[in-house]
mmCIF file of C-alpha atoms in Angstrom:
data_model
loop_
_atom_site.group_PDB
_atom_site.id
_atom_site.type_symbol
_atom_site.label_atom_id
_atom_site.label_comp_id
_atom_site.label_asym_id
_atom_site.label_seq_id
_atom_site.Cartn_x
_atom_site.Cartn_y
_atom_site.Cartn_z
ATOM 1 C CA UNK A 1 74.602 88.050 113.249
ATOM 2 C CA UNK A 2 78.164 87.742 114.597
ATOM 3 C CA UNK A 3 81.314 87.066 112.624
ATOM 4 C CA UNK A 4 82.936 83.883 113.951
ATOM 5 C CA UNK A 5 85.867 83.347 111.613
ATOM 6 C CA UNK A 6 87.818 84.841 108.702
ATOM 7 C CA UNK A 7 89.348 82.413 106.203
ATOM 8 C CA UNK A 8 91.559 83.027 103.166
ATOM 9 C CA UNK A 9 92.411 81.176 99.977
ATOM 10 C CA UNK A 10 95.099 82.066 97.435
ATOM 11 C CA UNK A 11 93.930 82.637 93.878
ATOM 12 C CA UNK A 12 94.974 84.025 90.500
ATOM 13 C CA UNK A 13 93.708 87.136 88.787
ATOM 14 C CA UNK A 14 92.701 87.472 85.159
ATOM 15 C CA UNK A 15 95.835 89.424 84.253
ATOM 16 C CA UNK A 16 99.486 89.886 85.125
ATOM 17 C CA UNK A 17 101.523 91.936 87.518
ATOM 18 C CA UNK A 18 104.018 93.921 85.433
ATOM 19 C CA UNK A 19 107.146 95.555 86.819
ATOM 20 C CA UNK A 20 106.637 98.971 85.258
ATOM 21 C CA UNK A 21 110.046 100.192 86.401
ATOM 22 C CA UNK A 22 111.810 97.340 84.553
ATOM 23 C CA UNK A 23 109.683 97.865 81.444
ATOM 24 C CA UNK A 24 110.472 101.585 81.389
ATOM 25 C CA UNK A 25 114.160 100.717 81.870
ATOM 26 C CA UNK A 26 114.157 98.624 78.706
ATOM 27 C CA UNK A 27 112.906 95.091 79.436
ATOM 28 C CA UNK A 28 112.060 93.649 76.030
ATOM 29 C CA UNK A 29 108.630 92.246 75.158
ATOM 30 C CA UNK A 30 108.775 88.614 74.050
ATOM 31 C CA UNK A 31 105.256 87.481 73.180
ATOM 32 C CA UNK A 32 103.293 87.649 76.404
ATOM 33 C CA UNK A 33 106.461 87.773 78.537
ATOM 34 C CA UNK A 34 109.306 90.200 79.081
ATOM 35 C CA UNK A 35 113.028 89.530 78.948
ATOM 36 C CA UNK A 36 114.932 91.341 81.668
ATOM 37 C CA UNK A 37 115.491 91.555 85.379
ATOM 38 C CA UNK A 38 112.792 92.810 87.765
ATOM 39 C CA UNK A 39 113.531 96.116 89.482
ATOM 40 C CA UNK A 40 110.562 96.660 91.811
ATOM 41 C CA UNK A 41 110.673 95.008 95.261
ATOM 42 C CA UNK A 42 108.772 91.717 95.441
ATOM 43 C CA UNK A 43 108.872 90.906 91.749
ATOM 44 C CA UNK A 44 110.573 87.665 90.678
ATOM 45 C CA UNK A 45 110.081 88.394 86.959
ATOM 46 C CA UNK A 46 109.229 91.470 84.885
ATOM 47 C CA UNK A 47 105.807 89.942 84.189
ATOM 48 C CA UNK A 48 104.313 87.409 86.568
ATOM 49 C CA UNK A 49 100.905 85.904 87.181
ATOM 50 C CA UNK A 50 98.570 88.163 89.138
ATOM 51 C CA UNK A 51 97.569 86.875 92.554
ATOM 52 C CA UNK A 52 94.421 87.335 94.582
ATOM 53 C CA UNK A 53 93.075 86.298 97.955
ATOM 54 C CA UNK A 54 89.515 85.107 98.444
ATOM 55 C CA UNK A 55 88.306 86.186 101.875
ATOM 56 C CA UNK A 56 85.519 84.196 103.486
ATOM 57 C CA UNK A 57 83.720 85.604 106.507
ATOM 58 C CA UNK A 58 81.943 82.887 108.487
ATOM 59 C CA UNK A 59 78.836 83.940 110.395
ATOM 60 C CA UNK A 60 77.466 82.310 113.529
ATOM 61 C CA UNK A 61 74.570 80.691 111.636
ATOM 62 C CA UNK A 62 76.974 79.017 109.174
ATOM 63 C CA UNK A 63 76.548 81.478 106.293
ATOM 64 C CA UNK A 64 79.761 82.368 104.476
ATOM 65 C CA UNK A 65 80.250 85.761 102.849
ATOM 66 C CA UNK A 66 82.970 86.049 100.219
ATOM 67 C CA UNK A 67 85.074 88.796 98.659
ATOM 68 C CA UNK A 68 88.176 88.878 96.464
ATOM 69 C CA UNK A 69 91.277 90.916 97.205
ATOM 70 C CA UNK A 70 93.000 91.889 93.954
ATOM 71 C CA UNK A 71 95.508 94.580 93.030
ATOM 72 C CA UNK A 72 96.401 96.584 89.943
ATOM 73 C CA UNK A 73 98.679 95.536 87.090
ATOM 74 C CA UNK A 74 101.452 97.982 87.998
ATOM 75 C CA UNK A 75 101.744 97.347 91.743
ATOM 76 C CA UNK A 76 104.566 99.167 93.475
ATOM 77 C CA UNK A 77 104.795 101.888 90.802
ATOM 78 C CA UNK A 78 103.970 105.569 91.091
ATOM 79 C CA UNK A 79 103.164 105.503 94.795
ATOM 80 C CA UNK A 80 100.836 102.506 94.539
ATOM 81 C CA UNK A 81 100.674 99.830 97.221
ATOM 82 C CA UNK A 82 103.406 97.159 97.053
ATOM 83 C CA UNK A 83 103.134 93.978 95.003
ATOM 84 C CA UNK A 84 100.172 91.954 96.282
ATOM 85 C CA UNK A 85 101.433 88.423 96.842
ATOM 86 C CA UNK A 86 99.027 86.068 98.593
ATOM 87 C CA UNK A 87 101.683 84.409 100.757
ATOM 88 C CA UNK A 88 102.673 87.826 102.118
ATOM 89 C CA UNK A 89 99.149 89.033 102.907
ATOM 90 C CA UNK A 90 97.142 85.944 103.929
ATOM 91 C CA UNK A 91 98.819 85.842 107.373
ATOM 92 C CA UNK A 92 98.046 89.554 107.846
ATOM 93 C CA UNK A 93 94.360 89.076 106.995
ATOM 94 C CA UNK A 94 94.025 85.947 109.129
ATOM 95 C CA UNK A 95 95.546 87.670 112.153
ATOM 96 C CA UNK A 96 95.341 91.477 112.141
ATOM 97 C CA UNK A 97 92.157 91.906 110.097
ATOM 98 C CA UNK A 98 90.409 88.864 111.580
ATOM 99 C CA UNK A 99 91.196 90.099 115.087
ATOM 100 C CA UNK A 100 89.229 93.278 114.346
ATOM 101 C CA UNK A 101 86.256 91.454 112.763
ATOM 102 C CA UNK A 102 85.688 88.271 114.766
ATOM 103 C CA UNK A 103 82.994 88.811 117.369
ATOM 104 C CA UNK A 104 81.571 91.892 115.649
ATOM 105 C CA UNK A 105 77.891 92.035 114.732
ATOM 106 C CA UNK A 106 77.432 92.153 110.974
ATOM 107 C CA UNK A 107 74.420 94.448 111.058
ATOM 108 C CA UNK A 108 75.869 97.608 109.494
ATOM 109 C CA UNK A 109 77.914 97.415 106.311
ATOM 110 C CA UNK A 110 78.804 101.092 106.542
ATOM 111 C CA UNK A 111 80.157 100.843 110.091
ATOM 112 C CA UNK A 112 82.305 97.773 109.444
ATOM 113 C CA UNK A 113 83.443 98.998 106.013
ATOM 114 C CA UNK A 114 84.564 102.315 107.517
ATOM 115 C CA UNK A 115 86.489 100.390 110.189
ATOM 116 C CA UNK A 116 88.254 98.259 107.548
ATOM 117 C CA UNK A 117 88.851 101.210 105.204
ATOM 118 C CA UNK A 118 90.560 103.156 107.990
ATOM 119 C CA UNK A 119 92.718 100.324 109.364
ATOM 120 C CA UNK A 120 96.366 101.273 109.742
ATOM 121 C CA UNK A 121 99.160 98.730 109.278
ATOM 122 C CA UNK A 122 101.233 99.169 112.427
ATOM 123 C CA UNK A 123 104.409 98.114 110.582
ATOM 124 C CA UNK A 124 104.138 100.806 107.913
ATOM 125 C CA UNK A 125 101.986 103.452 109.608
ATOM 126 C CA UNK A 126 99.876 103.559 106.423
ATOM 127 C CA UNK A 127 96.431 102.303 105.514
ATOM 128 C CA UNK A 128 96.335 98.560 104.971
ATOM 129 C CA UNK A 129 96.824 97.434 101.367
ATOM 130 C CA UNK A 130 94.086 98.648 99.022
ATOM 131 C CA UNK A 131 93.483 95.095 97.770
ATOM 132 C CA UNK A 132 92.698 93.959 101.323
ATOM 133 C CA UNK A 133 90.314 96.850 101.917
ATOM 134 C CA UNK A 134 88.613 96.069 98.607
ATOM 135 C CA UNK A 135 88.179 92.334 99.203
ATOM 136 C CA UNK A 136 87.227 92.447 102.881
ATOM 137 C CA UNK A 137 84.592 95.141 102.363
ATOM 138 C CA UNK A 138 83.300 93.140 99.393
ATOM 139 C CA UNK A 139 82.840 90.155 101.743
ATOM 140 C CA UNK A 140 81.113 92.356 104.317
ATOM 141 C CA UNK A 141 78.680 93.550 101.658
ATOM 142 C CA UNK A 142 78.020 89.988 100.545
#
């Protein structure tokens, strides 16, 4: 069964993204929010709603496999991948990742998962974001 299309939809996670650097630097807790300025690249607040991307892989017979890309609470801290914002990563999935998947036979999860898990982002020279690897391989397994 061939993959014909890869679609994405922005979503929310069940928890927040917290700017750990700002919290450690003294941002003050105020109920479920923090007062202070963000310090980690990509953050617009010390605590902000977590974002996800639902990835839908369309197969040639019309079946749709789904997986969710989601990142950790303290993105960008301690060597972790950068903040996972849907608007930043949907275009990457719909172009770079989709280019690698569309036309492939979905007959071996292991083979396709290994391909996705070893994909290098040409802009950074590093593995693609962990959240993308997680969600896309989840869709492949589905």
